[in-house]
CSV table of C-alpha atoms and ligand atoms in Angstrom, one decimal:
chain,number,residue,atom,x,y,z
A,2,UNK,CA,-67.6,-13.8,39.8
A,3,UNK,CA,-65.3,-10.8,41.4
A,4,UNK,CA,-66.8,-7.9,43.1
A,5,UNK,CA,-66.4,-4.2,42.3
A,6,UNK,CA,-67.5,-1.5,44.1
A,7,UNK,CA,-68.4,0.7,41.0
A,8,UNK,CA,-68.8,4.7,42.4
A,9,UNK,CA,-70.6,7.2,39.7
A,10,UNK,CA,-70.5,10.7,39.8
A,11,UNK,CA,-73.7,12.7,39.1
A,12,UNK,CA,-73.3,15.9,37.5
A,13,UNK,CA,-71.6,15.0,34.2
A,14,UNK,CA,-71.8,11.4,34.0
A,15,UNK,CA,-75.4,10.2,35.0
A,16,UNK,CA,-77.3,13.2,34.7
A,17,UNK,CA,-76.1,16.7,32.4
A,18,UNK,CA,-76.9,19.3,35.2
A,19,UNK,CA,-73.9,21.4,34.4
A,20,UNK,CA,-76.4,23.4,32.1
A,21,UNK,CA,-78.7,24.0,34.8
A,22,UNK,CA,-75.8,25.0,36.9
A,23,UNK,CA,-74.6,27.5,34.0
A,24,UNK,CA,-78.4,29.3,34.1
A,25,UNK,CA,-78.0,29.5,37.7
A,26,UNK,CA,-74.5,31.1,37.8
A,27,UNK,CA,-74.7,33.0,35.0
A,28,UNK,CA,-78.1,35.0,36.6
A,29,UNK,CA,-76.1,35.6,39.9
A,30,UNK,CA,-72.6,36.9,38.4
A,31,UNK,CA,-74.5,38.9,35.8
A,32,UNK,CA,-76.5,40.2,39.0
A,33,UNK,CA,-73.3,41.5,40.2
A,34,UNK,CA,-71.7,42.6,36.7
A,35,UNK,CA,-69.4,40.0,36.5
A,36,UNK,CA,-69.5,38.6,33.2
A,37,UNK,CA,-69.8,34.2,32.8
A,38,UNK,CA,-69.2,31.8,29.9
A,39,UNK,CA,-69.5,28.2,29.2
A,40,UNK,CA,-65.8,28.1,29.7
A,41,UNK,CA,-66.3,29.9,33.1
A,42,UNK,CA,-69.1,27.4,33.8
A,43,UNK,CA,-66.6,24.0,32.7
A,44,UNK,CA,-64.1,25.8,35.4
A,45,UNK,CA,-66.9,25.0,38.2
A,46,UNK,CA,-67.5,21.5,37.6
A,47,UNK,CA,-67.2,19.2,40.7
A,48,UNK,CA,-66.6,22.2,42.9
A,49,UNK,CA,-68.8,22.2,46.0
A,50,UNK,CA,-71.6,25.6,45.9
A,51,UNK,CA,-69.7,27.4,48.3
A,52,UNK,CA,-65.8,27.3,46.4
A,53,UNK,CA,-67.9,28.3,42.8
A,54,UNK,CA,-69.3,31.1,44.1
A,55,UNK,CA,-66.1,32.3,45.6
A,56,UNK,CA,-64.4,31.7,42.6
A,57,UNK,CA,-67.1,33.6,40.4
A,58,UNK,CA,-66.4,36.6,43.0
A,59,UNK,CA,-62.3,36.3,42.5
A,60,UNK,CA,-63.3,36.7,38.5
A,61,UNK,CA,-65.0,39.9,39.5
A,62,UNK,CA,-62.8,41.1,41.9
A,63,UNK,CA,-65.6,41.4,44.1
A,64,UNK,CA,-65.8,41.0,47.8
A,65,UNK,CA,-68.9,40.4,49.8
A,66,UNK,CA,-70.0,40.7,53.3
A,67,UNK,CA,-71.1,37.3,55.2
A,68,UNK,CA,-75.1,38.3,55.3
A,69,UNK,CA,-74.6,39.4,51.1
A,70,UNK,CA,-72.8,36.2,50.5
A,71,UNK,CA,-75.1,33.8,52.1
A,72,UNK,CA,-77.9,35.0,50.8
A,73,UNK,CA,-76.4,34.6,47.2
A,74,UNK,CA,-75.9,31.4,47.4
A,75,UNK,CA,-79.7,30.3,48.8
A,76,UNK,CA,-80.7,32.2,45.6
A,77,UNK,CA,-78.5,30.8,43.4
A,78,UNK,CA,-79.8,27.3,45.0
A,79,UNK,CA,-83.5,28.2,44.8
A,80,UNK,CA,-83.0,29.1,41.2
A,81,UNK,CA,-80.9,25.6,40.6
A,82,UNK,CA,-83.2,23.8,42.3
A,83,UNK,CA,-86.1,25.5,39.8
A,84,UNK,CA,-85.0,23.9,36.5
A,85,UNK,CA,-84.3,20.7,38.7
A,86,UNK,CA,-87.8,20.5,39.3
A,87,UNK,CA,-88.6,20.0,35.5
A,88,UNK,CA,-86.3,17.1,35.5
A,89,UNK,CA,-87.8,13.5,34.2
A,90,UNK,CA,-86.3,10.4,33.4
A,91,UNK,CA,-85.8,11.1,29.7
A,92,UNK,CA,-82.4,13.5,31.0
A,93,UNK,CA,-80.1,10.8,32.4
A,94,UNK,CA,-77.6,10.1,30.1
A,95,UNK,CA,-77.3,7.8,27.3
A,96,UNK,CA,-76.9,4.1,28.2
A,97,UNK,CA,-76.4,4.6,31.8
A,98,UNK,CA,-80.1,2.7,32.2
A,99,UNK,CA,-78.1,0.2,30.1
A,100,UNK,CA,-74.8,0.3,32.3
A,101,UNK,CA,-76.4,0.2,35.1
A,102,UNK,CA,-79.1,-2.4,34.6
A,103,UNK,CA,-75.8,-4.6,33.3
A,104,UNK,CA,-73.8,-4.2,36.6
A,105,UNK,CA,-77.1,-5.0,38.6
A,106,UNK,CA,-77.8,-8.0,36.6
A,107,UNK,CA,-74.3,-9.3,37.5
A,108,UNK,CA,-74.8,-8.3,41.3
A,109,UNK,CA,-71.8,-5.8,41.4
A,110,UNK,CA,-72.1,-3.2,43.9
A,111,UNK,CA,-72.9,0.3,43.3
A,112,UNK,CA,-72.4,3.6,44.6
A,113,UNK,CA,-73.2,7.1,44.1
A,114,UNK,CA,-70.3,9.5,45.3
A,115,UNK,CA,-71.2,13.3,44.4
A,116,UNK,CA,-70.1,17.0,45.6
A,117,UNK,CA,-73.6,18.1,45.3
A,118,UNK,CA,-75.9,18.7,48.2
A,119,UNK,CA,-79.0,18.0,45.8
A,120,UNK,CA,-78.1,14.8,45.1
A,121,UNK,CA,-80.6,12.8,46.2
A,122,UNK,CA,-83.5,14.9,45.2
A,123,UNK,CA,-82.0,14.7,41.7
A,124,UNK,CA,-82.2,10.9,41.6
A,125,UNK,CA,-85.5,11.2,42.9
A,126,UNK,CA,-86.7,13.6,40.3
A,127,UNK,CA,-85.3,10.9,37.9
A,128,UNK,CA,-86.2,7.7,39.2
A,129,UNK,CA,-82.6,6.6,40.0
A,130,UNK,CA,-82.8,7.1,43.7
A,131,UNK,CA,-83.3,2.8,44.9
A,132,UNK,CA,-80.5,2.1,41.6
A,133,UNK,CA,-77.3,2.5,44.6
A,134,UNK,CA,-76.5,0.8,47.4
A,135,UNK,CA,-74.7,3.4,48.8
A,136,UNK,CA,-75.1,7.3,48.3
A,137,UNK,CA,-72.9,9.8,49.1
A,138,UNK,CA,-73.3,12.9,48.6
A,139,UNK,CA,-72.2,16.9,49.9
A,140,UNK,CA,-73.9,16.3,52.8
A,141,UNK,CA,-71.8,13.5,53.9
A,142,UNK,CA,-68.6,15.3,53.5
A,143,UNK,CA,-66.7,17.7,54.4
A,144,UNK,CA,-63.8,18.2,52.0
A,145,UNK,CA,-64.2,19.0,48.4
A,146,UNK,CA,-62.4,16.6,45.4
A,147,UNK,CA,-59.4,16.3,44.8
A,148,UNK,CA,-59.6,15.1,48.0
A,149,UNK,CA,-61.0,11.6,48.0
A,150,UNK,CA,-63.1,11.4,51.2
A,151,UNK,CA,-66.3,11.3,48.9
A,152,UNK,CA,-65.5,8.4,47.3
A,153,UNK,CA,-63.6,7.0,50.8
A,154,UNK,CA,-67.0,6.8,52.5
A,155,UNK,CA,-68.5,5.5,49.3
A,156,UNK,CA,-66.7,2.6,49.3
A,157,UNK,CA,-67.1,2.2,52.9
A,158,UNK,CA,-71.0,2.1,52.4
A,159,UNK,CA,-69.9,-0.3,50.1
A,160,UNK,CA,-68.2,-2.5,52.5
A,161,UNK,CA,-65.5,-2.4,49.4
A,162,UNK,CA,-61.6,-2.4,49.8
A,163,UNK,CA,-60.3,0.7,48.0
A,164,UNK,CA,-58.5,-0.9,45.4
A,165,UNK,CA,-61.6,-2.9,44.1
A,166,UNK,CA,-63.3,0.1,43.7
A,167,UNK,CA,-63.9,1.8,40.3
A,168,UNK,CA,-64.9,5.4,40.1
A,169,UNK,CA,-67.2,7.4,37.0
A,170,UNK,CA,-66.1,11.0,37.0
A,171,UNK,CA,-66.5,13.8,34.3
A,172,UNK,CA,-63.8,15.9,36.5
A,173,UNK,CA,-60.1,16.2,36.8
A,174,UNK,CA,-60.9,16.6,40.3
A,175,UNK,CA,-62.7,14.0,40.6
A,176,UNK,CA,-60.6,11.6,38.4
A,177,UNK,CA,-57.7,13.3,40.9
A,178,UNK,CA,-59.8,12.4,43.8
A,179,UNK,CA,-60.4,8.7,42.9
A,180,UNK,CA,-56.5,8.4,42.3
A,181,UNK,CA,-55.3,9.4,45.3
A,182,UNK,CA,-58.3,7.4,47.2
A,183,UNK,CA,-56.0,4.6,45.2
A,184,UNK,CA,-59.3,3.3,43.4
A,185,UNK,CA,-59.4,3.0,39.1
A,186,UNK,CA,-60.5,5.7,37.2
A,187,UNK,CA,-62.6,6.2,34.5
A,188,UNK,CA,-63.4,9.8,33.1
A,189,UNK,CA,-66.4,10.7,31.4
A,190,UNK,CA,-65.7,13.5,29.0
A,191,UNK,CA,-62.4,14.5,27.0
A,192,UNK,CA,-59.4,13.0,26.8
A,193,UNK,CA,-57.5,16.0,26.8
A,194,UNK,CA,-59.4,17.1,30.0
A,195,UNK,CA,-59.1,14.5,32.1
A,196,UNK,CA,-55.5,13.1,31.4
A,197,UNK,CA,-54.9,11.6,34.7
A,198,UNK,CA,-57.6,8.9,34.3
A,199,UNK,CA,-57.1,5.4,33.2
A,200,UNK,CA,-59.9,5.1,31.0
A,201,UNK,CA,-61.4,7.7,29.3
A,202,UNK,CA,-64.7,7.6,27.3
A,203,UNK,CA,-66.8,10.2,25.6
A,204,UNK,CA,-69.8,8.6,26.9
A,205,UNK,CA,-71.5,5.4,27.9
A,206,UNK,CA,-72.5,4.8,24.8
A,207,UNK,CA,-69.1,4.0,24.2
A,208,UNK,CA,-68.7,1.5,27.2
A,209,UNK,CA,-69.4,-1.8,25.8
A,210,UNK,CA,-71.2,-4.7,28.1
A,211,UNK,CA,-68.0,-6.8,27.2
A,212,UNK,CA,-65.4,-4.0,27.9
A,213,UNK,CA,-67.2,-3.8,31.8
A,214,UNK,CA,-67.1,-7.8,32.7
A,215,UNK,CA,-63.4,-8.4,30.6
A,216,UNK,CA,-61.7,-5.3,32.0
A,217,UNK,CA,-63.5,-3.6,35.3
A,218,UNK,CA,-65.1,-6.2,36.9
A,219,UNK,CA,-62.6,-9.2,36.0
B,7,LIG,P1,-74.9,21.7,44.7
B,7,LIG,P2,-70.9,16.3,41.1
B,7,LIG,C1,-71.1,18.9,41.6
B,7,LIG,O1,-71.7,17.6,41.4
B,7,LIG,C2,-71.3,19.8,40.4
B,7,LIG,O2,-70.5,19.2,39.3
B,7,LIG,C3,-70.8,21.2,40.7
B,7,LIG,O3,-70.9,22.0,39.5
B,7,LIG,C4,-71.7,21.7,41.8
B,7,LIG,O4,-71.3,23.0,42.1
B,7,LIG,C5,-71.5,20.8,43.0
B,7,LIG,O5,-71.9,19.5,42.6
B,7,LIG,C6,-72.4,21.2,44.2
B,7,LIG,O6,-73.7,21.2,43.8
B,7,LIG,O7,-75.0,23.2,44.6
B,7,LIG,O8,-76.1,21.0,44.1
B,7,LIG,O9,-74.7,21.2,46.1
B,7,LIG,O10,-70.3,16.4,39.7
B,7,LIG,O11,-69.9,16.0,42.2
B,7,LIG,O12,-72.0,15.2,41.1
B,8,LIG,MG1,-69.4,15.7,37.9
């Protein structure tokens, strides 16, 4: 049987942390009396903690010295890491057990290639952490998606040519990242979001055994 390296995002694809993200943000810019949505939050997804909270300030039109800024962004971490700290197994996302038990069964490689500095304490919390071969995360890296050094190194970790390697991303970033990396894409979310991927699915739920041995790993 071929080999894949098959690379999954976190945030958005095997665990929904974007709402603990939103509770986070939206304390620290409401703090400062910049206003934050949902769509705000959707704006911030895949962007590394240090680029969100700059971009939360550009919405306000607010500038910060060094000390304020850095001390924003432990809090904004504490807080994070808070609700992270409830986490159990019952929040990763639906059929990823299933998907990932499937590719392990069939002795595919797998990585985990995320911005996020909390990565592995996440998969802890979740009992995912022994599931990849490989991890990297935003401690391993240090340039933000779209650029594809996150998922570079994950394939090197790997020991997988690029273009056997098949990324999970619920980003346009991400997807963007994985492109130019020259590795297939497969977004996690909306169609009408993440145009530049060549598979897009709602869900899991919606990525059938069959559809992963016929089209990625064959
Ligand atoms: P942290 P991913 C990303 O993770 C999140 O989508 C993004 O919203 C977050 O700001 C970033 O990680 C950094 O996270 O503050 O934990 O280092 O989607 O690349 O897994
Ligand atoms: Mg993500």
């Amino acid at each position: 049987m071929n080999k894949k390296g098959f690379i999954f995002d976190l945030d958005g694809v095997i665990v929904d942390t974007a709402k603990y993200h939103f509770l986070a943000w939206r304390k620290l810019a409401l703090g400062l009396g910049i206003s934050f949505s949902e769509e705000d939050n959707e704006q911030l997804k895949g962007v590394s903690r240090i680029h969100s909270l700059e971009k939360i300030l550009a919405w306000g039109d607010k500038q910060l010295s060094e000390e304020h800024f850095n001390s924003l962004l432990q809090k904004k971490n504490n807080d994070y890491l808070s609700h992270i700290a409830q986490m159990s197994h019952e929040e990763i996302l639906p059929d990823v057990p299933r998907v990932l038990s499937y590719l392990k069964d069939l002795g595919q490689p797998m990585a985990l290639g995320s911005a996020s500095k909390n990565a592995r304490r996440i998969l802890r919390e979740v009992a995912l952490i022994d599931e990849f071969d490989a991890i990297v995360d935003g401690t391993n890296v240090s340039k933000a998606k779209p650029d594809p050094e996150v998922f570079l190194k994950a394939a090197e970790g790997l020991g997988m040519p690029v273009e056997q390697c098949i990324v999970f991303e619920d980003s346009l970033a991400g997807i963007q990242a994985a492109n130019t990396a020259g590795m297939m894409s497969v977004g996690i979310g909306s169609a009408e979001v993440l145009t530049e991927a060549v598979y897009v699915f709602k869900d899991f739920t919606e990525i059938s055994n069959e559809f992963i041995l016929n089209k990625l790993v064959s």
